[in-house]
PDB file of C-alpha atoms and ligand atoms in Angstrom:
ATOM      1  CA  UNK A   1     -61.486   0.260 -12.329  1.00  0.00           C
ATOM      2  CA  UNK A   2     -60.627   0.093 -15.902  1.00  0.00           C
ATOM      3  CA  UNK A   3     -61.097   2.371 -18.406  1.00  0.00           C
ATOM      4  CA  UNK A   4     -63.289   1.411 -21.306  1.00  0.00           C
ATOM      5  CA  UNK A   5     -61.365   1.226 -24.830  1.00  0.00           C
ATOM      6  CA  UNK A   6     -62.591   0.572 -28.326  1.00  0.00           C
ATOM      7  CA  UNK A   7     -59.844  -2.444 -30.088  1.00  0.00           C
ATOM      8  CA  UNK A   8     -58.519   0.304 -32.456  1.00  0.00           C
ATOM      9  CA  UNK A   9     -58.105   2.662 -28.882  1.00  0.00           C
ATOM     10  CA  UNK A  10     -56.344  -0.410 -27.320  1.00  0.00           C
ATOM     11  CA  UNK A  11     -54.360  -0.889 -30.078  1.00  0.00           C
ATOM     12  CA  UNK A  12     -53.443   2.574 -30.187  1.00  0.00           C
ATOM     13  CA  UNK A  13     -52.069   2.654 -26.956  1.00  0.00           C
ATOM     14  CA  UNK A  14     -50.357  -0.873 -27.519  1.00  0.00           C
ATOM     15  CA  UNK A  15     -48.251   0.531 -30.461  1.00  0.00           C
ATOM     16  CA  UNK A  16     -47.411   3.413 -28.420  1.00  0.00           C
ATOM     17  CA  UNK A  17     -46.009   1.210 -25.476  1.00  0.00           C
ATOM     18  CA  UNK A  18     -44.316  -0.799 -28.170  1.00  0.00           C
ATOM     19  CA  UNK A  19     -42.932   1.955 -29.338  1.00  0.00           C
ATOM     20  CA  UNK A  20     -41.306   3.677 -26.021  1.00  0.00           C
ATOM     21  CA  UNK A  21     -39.657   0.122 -25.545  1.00  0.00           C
ATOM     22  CA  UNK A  22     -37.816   0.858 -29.327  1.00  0.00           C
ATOM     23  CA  UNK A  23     -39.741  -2.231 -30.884  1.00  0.00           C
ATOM     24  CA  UNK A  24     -39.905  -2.440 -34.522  1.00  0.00           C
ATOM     25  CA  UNK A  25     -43.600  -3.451 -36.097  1.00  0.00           C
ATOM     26  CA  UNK A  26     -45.115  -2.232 -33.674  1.00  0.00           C
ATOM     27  CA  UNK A  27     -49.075  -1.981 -34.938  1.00  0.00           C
ATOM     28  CA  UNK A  28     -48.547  -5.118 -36.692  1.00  0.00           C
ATOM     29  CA  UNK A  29     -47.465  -6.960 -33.432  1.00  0.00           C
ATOM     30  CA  UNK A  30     -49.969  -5.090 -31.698  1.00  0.00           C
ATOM     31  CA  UNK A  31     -52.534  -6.242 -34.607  1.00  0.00           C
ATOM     32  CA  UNK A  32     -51.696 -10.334 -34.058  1.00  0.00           C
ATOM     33  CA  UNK A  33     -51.894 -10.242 -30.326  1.00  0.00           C
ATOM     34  CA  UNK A  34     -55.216  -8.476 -30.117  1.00  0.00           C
ATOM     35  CA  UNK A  35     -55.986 -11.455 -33.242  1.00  0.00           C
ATOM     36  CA  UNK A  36     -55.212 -13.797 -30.704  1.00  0.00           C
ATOM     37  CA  UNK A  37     -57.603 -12.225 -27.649  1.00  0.00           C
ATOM     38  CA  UNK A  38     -60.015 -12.176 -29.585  1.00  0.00           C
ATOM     39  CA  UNK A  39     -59.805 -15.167 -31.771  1.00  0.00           C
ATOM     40  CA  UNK A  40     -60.242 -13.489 -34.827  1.00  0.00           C
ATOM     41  CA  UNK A  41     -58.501 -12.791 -38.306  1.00  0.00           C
ATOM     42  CA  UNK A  42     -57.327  -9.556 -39.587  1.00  0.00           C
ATOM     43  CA  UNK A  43     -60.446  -8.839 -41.684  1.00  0.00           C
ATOM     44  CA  UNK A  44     -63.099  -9.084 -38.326  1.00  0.00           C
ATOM     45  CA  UNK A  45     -60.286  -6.983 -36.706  1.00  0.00           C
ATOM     46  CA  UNK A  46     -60.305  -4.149 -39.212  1.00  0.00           C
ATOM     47  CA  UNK A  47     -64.056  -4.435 -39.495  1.00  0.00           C
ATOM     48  CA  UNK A  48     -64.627  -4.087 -35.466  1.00  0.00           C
ATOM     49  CA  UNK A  49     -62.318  -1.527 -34.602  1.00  0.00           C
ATOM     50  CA  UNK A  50     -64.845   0.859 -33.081  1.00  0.00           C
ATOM     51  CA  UNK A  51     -66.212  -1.804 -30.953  1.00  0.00           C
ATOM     52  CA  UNK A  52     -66.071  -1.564 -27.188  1.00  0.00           C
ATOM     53  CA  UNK A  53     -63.117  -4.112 -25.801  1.00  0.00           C
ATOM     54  CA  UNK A  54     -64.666  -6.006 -22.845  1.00  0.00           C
ATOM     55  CA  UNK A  55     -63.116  -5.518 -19.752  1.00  0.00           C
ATOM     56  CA  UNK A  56     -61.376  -9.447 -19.489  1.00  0.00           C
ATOM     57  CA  UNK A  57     -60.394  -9.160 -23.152  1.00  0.00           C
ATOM     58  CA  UNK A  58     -58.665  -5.758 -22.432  1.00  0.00           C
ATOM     59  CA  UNK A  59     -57.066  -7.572 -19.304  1.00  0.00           C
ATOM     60  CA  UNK A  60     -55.363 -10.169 -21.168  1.00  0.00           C
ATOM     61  CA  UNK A  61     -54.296  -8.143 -23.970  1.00  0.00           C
ATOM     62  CA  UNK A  62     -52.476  -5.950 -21.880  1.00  0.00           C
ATOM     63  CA  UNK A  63     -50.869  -8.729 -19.961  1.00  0.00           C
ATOM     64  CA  UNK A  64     -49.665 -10.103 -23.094  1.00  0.00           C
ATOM     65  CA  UNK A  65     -48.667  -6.583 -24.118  1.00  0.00           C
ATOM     66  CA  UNK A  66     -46.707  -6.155 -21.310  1.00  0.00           C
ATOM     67  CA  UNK A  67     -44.474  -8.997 -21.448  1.00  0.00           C
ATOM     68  CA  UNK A  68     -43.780  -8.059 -25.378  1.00  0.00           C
ATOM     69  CA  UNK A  69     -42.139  -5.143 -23.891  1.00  0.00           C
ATOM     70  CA  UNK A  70     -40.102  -7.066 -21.413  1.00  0.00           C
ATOM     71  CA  UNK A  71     -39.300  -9.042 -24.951  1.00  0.00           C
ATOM     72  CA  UNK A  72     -41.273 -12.269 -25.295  1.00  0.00           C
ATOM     73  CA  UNK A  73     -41.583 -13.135 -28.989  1.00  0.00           C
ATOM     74  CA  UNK A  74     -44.906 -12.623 -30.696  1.00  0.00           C
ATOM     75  CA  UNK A  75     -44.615 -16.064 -32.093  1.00  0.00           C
ATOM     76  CA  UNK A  76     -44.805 -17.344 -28.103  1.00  0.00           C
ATOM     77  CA  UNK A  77     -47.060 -15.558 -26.793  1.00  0.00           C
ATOM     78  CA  UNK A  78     -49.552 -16.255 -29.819  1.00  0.00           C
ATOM     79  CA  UNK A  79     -48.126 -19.919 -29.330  1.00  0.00           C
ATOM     80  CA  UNK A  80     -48.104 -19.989 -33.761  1.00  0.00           C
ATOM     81  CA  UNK A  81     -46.108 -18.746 -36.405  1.00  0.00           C
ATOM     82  CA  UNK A  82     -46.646 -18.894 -39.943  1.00  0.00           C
ATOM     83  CA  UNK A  83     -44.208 -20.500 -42.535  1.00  0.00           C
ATOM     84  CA  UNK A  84     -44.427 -21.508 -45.854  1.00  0.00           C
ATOM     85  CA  UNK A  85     -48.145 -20.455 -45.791  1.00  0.00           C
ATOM     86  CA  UNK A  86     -49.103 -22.635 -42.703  1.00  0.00           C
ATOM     87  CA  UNK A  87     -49.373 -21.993 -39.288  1.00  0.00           C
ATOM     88  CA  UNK A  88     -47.165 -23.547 -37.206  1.00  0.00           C
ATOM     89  CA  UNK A  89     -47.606 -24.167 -33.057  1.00  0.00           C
ATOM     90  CA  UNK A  90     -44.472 -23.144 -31.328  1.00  0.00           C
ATOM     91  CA  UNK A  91     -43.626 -22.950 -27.726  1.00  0.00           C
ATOM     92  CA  UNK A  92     -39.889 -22.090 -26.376  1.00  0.00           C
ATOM     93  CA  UNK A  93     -38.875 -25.742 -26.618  1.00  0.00           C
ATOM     94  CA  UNK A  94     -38.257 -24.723 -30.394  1.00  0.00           C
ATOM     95  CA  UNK A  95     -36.471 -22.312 -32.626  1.00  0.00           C
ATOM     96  CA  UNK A  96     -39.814 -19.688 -34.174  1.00  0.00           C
ATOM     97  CA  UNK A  97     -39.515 -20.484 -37.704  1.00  0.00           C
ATOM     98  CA  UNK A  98     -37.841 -17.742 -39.740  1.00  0.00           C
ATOM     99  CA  UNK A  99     -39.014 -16.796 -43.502  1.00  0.00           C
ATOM    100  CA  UNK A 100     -35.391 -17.302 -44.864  1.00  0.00           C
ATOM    101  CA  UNK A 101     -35.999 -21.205 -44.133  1.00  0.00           C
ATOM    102  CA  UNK A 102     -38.791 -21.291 -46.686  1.00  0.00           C
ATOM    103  CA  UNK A 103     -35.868 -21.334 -49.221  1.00  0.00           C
ATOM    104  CA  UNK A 104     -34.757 -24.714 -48.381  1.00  0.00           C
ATOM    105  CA  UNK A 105     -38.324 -25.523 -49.224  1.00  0.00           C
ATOM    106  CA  UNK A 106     -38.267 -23.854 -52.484  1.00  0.00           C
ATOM    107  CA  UNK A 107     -35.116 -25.375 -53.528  1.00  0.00           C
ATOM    108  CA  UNK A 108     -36.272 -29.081 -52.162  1.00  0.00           C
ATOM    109  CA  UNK A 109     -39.483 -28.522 -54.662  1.00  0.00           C
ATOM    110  CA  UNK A 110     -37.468 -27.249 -57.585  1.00  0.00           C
ATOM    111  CA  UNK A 111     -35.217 -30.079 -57.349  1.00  0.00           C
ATOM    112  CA  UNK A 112     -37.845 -32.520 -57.036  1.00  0.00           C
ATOM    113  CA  UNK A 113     -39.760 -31.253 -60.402  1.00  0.00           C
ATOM    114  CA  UNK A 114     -36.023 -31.345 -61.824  1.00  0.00           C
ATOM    115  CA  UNK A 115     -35.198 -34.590 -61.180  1.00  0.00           C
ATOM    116  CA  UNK A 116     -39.189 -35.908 -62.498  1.00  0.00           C
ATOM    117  CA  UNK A 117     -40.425 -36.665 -59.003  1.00  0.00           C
ATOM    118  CA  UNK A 118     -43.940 -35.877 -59.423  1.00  0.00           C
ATOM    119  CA  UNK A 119     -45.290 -35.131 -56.441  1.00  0.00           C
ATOM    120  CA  UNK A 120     -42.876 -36.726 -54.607  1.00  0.00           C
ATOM    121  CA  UNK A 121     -43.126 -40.048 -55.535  1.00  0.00           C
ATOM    122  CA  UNK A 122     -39.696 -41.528 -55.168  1.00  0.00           C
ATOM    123  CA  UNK A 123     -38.302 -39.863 -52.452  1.00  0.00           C
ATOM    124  CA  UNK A 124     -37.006 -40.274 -49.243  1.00  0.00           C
ATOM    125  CA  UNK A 125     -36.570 -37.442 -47.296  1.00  0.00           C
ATOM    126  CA  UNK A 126     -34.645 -36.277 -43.982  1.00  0.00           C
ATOM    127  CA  UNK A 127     -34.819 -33.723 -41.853  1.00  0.00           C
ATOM    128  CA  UNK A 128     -32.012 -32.970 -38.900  1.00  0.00           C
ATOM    129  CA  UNK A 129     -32.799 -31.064 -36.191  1.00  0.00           C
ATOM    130  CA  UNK A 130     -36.513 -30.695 -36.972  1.00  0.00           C
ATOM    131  CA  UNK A 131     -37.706 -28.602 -34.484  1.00  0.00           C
ATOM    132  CA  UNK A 132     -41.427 -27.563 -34.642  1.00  0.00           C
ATOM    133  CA  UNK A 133     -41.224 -29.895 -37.496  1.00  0.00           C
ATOM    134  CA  UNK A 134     -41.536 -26.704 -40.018  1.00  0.00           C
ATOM    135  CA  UNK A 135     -39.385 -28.265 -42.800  1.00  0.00           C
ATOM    136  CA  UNK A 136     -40.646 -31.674 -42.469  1.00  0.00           C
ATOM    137  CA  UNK A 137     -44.592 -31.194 -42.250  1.00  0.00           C
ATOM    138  CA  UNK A 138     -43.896 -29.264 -44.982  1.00  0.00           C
ATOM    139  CA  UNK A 139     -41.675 -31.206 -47.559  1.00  0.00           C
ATOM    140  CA  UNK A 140     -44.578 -33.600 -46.987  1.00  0.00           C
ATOM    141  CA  UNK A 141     -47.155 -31.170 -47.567  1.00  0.00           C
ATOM    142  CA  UNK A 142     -45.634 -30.132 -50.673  1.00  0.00           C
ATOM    143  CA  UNK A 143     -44.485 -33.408 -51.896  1.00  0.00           C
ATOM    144  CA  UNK A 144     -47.549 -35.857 -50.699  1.00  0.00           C
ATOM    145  CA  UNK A 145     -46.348 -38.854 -52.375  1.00  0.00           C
ATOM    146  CA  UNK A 146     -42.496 -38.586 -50.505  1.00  0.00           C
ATOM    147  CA  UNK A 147     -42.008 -40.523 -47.440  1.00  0.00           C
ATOM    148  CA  UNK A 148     -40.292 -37.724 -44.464  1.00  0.00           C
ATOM    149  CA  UNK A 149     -38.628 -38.244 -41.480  1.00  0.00           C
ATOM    150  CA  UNK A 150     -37.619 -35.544 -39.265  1.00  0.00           C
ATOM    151  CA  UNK A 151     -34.626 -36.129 -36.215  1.00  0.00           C
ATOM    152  CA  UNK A 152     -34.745 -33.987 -33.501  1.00  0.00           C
ATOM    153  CA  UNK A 153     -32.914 -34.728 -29.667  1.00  0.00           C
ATOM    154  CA  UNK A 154     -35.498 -33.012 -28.036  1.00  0.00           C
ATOM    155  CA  UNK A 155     -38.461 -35.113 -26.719  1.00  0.00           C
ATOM    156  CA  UNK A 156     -40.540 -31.239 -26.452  1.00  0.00           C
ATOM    157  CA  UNK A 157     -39.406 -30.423 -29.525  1.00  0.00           C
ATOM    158  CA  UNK A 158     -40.637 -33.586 -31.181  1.00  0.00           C
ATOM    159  CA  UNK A 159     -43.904 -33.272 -29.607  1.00  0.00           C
ATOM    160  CA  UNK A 160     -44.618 -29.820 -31.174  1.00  0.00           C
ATOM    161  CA  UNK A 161     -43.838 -31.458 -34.525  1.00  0.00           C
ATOM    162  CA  UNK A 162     -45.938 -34.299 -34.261  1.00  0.00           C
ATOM    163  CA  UNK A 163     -48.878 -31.829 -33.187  1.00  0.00           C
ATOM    164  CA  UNK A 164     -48.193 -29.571 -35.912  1.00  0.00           C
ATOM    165  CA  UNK A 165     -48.074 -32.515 -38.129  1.00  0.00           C
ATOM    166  CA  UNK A 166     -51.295 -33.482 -36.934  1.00  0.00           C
ATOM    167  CA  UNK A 167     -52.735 -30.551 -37.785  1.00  0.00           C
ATOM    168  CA  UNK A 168     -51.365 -29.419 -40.827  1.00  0.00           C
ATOM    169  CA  UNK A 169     -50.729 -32.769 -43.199  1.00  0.00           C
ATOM    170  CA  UNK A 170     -53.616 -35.054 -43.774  1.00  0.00           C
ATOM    171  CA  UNK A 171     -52.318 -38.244 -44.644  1.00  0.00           C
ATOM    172  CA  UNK A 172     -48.696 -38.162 -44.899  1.00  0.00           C
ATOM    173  CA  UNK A 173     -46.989 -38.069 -41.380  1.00  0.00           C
ATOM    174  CA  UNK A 174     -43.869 -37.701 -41.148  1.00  0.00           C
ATOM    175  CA  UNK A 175     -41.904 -40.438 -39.132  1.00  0.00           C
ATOM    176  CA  UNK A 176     -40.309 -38.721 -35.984  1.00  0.00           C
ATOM    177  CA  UNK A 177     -36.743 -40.341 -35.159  1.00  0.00           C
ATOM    178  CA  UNK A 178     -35.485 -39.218 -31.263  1.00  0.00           C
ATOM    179  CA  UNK A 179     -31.882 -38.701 -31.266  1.00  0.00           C
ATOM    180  CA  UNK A 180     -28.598 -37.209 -31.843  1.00  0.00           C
ATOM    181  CA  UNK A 181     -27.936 -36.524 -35.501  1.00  0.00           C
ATOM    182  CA  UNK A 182     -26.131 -40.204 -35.391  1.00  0.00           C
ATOM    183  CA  UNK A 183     -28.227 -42.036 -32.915  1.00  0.00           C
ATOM    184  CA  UNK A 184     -31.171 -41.516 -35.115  1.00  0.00           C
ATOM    185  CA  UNK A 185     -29.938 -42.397 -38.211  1.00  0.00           C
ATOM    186  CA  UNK A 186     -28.000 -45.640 -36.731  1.00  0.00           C
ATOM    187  CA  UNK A 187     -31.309 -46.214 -34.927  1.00  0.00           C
ATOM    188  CA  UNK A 188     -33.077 -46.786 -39.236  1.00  0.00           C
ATOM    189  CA  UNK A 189     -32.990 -49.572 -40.656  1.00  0.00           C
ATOM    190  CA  UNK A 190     -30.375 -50.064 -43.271  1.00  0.00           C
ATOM    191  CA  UNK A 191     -32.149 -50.463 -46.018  1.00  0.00           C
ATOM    192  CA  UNK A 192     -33.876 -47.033 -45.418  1.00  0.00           C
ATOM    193  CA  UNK A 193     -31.772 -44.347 -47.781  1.00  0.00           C
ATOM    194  CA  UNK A 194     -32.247 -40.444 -48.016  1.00  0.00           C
ATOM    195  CA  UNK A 195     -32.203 -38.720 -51.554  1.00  0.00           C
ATOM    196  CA  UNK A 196     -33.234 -35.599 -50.035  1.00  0.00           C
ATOM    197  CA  UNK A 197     -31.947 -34.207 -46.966  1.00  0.00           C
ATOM    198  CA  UNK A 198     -32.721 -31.035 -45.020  1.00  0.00           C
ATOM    199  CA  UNK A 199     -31.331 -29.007 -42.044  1.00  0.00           C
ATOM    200  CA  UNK A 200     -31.531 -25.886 -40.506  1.00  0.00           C
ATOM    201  CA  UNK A 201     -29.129 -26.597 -37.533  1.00  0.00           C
ATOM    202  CA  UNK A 202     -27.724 -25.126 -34.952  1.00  0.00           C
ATOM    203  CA  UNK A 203     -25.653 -22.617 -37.003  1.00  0.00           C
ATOM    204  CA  UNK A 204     -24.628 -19.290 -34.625  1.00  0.00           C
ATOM    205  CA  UNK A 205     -20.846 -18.855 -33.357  1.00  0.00           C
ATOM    206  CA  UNK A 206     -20.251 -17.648 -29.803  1.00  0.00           C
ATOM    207  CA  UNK A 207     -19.037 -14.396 -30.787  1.00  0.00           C
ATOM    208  CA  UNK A 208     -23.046 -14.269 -33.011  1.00  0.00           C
ATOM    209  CA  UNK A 209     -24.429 -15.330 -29.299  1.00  0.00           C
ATOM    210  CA  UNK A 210     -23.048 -12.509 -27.264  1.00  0.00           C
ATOM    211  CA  UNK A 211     -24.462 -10.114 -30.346  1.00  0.00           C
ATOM    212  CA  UNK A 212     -28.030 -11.748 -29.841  1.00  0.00           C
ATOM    213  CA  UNK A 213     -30.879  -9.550 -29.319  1.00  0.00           C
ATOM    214  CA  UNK A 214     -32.578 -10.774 -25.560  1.00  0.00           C
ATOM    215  CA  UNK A 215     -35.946 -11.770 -27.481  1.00  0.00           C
ATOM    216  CA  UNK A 216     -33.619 -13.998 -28.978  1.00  0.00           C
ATOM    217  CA  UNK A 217     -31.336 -14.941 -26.377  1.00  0.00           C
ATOM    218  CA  UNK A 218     -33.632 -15.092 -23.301  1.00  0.00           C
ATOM    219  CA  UNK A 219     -36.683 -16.658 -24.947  1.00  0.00           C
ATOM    220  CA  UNK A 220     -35.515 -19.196 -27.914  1.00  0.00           C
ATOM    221  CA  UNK A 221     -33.859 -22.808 -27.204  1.00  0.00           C
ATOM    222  CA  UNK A 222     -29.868 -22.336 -26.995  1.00  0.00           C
ATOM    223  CA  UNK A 223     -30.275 -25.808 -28.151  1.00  0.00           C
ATOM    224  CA  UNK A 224     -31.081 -24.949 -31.899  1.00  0.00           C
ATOM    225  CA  UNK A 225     -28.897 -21.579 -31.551  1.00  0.00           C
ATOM    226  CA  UNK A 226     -25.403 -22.614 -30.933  1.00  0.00           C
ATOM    227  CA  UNK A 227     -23.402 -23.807 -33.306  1.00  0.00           C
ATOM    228  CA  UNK A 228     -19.959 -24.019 -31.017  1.00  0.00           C
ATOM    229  CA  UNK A 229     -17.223 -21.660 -31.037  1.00  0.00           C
ATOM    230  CA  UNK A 230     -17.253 -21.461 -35.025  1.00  0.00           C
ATOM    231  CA  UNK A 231     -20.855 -22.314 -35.598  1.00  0.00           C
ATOM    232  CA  UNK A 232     -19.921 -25.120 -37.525  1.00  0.00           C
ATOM    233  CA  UNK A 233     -20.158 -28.540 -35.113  1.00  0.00           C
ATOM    234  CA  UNK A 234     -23.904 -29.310 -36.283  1.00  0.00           C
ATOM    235  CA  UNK A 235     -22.356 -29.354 -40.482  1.00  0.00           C
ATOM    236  CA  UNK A 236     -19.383 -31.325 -39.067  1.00  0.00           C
ATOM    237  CA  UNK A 237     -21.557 -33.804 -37.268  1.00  0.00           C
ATOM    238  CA  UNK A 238     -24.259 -34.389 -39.986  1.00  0.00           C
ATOM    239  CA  UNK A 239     -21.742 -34.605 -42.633  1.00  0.00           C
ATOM    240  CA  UNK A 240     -19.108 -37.204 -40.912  1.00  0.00           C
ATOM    241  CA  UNK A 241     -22.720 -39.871 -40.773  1.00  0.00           C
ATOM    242  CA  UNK A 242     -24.649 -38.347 -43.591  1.00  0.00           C
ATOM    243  CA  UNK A 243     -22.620 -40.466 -47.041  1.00  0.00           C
ATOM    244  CA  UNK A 244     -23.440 -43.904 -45.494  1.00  0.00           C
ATOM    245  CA  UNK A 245     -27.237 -43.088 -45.576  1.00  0.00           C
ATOM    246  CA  UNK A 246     -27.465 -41.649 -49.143  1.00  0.00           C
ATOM    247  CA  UNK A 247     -28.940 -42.825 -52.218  1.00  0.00           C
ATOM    248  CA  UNK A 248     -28.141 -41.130 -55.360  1.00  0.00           C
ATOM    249  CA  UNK A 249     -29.574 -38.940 -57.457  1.00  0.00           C
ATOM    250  CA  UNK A 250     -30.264 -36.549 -54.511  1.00  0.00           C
ATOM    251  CA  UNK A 251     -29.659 -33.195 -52.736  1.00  0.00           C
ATOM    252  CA  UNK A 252     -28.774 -32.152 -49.454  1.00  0.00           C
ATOM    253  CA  UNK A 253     -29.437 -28.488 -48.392  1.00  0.00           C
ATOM    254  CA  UNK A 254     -28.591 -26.468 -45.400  1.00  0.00           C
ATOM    255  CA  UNK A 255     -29.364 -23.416 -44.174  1.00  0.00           C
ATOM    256  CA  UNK A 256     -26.470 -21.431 -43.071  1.00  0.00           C
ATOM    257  CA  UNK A 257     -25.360 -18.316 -41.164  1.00  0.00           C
ATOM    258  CA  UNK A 258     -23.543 -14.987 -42.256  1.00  0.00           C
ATOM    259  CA  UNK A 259     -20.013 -15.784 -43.642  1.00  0.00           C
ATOM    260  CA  UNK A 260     -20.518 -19.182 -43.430  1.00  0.00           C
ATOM    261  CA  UNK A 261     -20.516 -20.439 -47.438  1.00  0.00           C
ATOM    262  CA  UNK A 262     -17.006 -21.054 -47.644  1.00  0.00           C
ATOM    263  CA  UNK A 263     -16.439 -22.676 -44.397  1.00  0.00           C
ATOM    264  CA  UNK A 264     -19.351 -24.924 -44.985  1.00  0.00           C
ATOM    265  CA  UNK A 265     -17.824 -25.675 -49.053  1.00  0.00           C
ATOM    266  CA  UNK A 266     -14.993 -26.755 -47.861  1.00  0.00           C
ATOM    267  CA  UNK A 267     -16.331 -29.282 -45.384  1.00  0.00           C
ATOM    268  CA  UNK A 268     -18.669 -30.619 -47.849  1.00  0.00           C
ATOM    269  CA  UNK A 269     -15.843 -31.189 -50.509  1.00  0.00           C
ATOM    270  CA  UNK A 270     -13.772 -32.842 -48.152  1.00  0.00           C
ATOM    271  CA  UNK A 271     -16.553 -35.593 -47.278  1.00  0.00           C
ATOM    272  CA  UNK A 272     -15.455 -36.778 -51.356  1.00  0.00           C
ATOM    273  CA  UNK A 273     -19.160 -37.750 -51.509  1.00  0.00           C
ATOM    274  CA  UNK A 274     -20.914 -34.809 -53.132  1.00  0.00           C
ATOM    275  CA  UNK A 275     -21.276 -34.127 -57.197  1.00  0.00           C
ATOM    276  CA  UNK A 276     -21.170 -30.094 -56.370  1.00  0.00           C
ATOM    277  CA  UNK A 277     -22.183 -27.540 -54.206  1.00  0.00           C
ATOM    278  CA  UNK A 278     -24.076 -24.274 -54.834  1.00  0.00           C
ATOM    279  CA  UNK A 279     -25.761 -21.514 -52.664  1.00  0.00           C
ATOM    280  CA  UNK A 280     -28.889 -19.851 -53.084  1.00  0.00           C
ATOM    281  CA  UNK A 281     -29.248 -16.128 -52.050  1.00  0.00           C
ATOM    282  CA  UNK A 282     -32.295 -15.266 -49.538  1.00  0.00           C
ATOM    283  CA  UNK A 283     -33.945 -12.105 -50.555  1.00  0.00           C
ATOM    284  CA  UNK A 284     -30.755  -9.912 -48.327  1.00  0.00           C
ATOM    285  CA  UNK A 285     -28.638 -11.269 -51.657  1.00  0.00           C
ATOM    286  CA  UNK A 286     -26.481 -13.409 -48.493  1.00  0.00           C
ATOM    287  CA  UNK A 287     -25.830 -17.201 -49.490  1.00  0.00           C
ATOM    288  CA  UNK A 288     -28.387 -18.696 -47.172  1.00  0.00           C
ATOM    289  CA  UNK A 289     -28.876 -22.296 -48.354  1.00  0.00           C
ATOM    290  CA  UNK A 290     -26.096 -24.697 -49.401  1.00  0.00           C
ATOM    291  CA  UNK A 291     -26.915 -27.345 -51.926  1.00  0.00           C
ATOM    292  CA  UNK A 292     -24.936 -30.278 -52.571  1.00  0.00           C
ATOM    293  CA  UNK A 293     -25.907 -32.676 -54.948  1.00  0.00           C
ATOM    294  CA  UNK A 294     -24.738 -36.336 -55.071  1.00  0.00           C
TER     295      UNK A 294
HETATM  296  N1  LIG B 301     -31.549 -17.707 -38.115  1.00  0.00           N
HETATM  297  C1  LIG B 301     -31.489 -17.839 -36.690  1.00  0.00           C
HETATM  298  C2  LIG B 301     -31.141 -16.512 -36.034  1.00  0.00           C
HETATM  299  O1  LIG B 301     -30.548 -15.682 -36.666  1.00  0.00           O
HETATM  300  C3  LIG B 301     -30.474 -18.898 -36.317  1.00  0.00           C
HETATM  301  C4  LIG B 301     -31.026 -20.234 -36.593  1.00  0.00           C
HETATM  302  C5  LIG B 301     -30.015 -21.291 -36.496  1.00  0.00           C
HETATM  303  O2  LIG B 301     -28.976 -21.213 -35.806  1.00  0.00           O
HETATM  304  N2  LIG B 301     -30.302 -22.320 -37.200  1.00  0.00           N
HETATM  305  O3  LIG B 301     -31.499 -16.268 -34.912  1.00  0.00           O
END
């Protein structure tokens, strides 16, 4: 038999098991997985907290509480995550997005309004190693009149981002390109040229893996983790295809990991085919996002 709770009772007892397991946020992870039970938003959930939980709601919410413990990401067992204001479907065929990504969308914009490319009109964007397609559905959600494509090599991952794109951008679908980095861009025609080009690859070193917390480790796609023994291979691989596909004015911006900037300077200046190369700081003051403009 099981006991009858109220939802503010259930998630009482859910931040209290969160909390013997040494999880941080623990009401507000509590808060999104009863959201998802119940199929409600915040606002019905404050509103309802005295209400009785039935008895198959309170069934799955502790199932789903349970392996949160064990360390499942919210973002999985809710199957969304939000990111740049929209929410995204993920499953563990790709990477949950993270807020610091939403820079490289902030600095795409800004450098779009710079350069007089109202609403997009006039550009050609890429992005390698899409993922749930966050940074693609995106760029073309912020920039309607640009024309995206988005790479990725895996066939799941490219099927979350053409369902996210499906649900999140009306009109302007990105084109999805299956592929290595260089398979997919050999695969374009040549006439097709990037002036703005995205990534948020593969980034961690092996010693970063072996620090990995196991939500991370155990539950997200090694795939869009590991970078090789320095982190660097995805930079080095993008970079060595990336000049022939350019068209100038533009900007390229990656996302990077801790320590990285110099290491990643260094292999952009060598390329010869870049104008300059800048960082911008996420809100940790830590050069997150490299810009290099050609
Ligand atoms: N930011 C991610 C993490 O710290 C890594 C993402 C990546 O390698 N691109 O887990």
């Amino acid at each position: 038999m099981i006991m009858t709770l109220t939802i503010e009772e259930a998630l009482r007892r859910a931040s209290f098991c969160f909390k013997e397991a040494g999880l941080d946020n623990r009401r507000s992870e509590a808060e999104l997985l009863m959201m998802h039970v119940l199929n409600c938003s915040r606002l019905d959930l404050v509103l309802s907290g005295q209400a009785i939980l039935p008895e198959e709601k309170q069934e799955e919410f502790q199932g789903l509480v349970r392996r949160r413990r064990l360390g499942e990401p919210v973002a999985y067992l809710v199957r969304s995550k939000y990111f740049y204001g929209r929410p995204f479907r993920v499953n563990r065929s790709v990477l949950i997005p993270r807020p610091e990504t939403e820079l490289i969308i902030d600095a795409s914009v800004e450098w779009a309004k710079g350069n007089q490319f109202v609403e997009g009109a006039g550009i050609t964007a890429l992005d390698l190693g899409t993922g749930s397609g966050c940074l693609a559905i995106t760029l073309a959600a912020e920039l309607p009149q640009a024309s995206v494509y988005g790479v990725d090599v895996s066939r799941r991952a490219l099927a979350v981002a053409a369902e996210n794109a499906a649900l999140l951008v009306s009109d302007n679908q990105p084109n999805w390109l299956e592929g290595t980095f260089s398979e997919a861009l050999k695969s374009l025609e040549p006439a097709v040229r990037f002036n703005l080009v995205v990534a948020n690859p593969p980034y961690l070193t092996k010693a970063d893996m072996d620090q990995l917390s196991d939500s991370v480790k155990k539950y997200e796609p090694c795939l869009a983790l590991y970078g090789g023994e320095d982190g660097l291979d995805a930079y080095r691989c993008i970079l060595q295809e990336l000049p022939l596909h350019l068209e100038s004015p533009g900007a390229v911006l990656f996302e990077i990991g801790a320590g990285q900037a110099e290491a990643v300077r260094k292999l952009i200046v060598e390329t010869a085919a870049f104008k300059s190369v800048t960082f911008k700081e996420d809100l940790g003051g830590w050069p997150r996002v490299a810009e290099a403009l050609f």
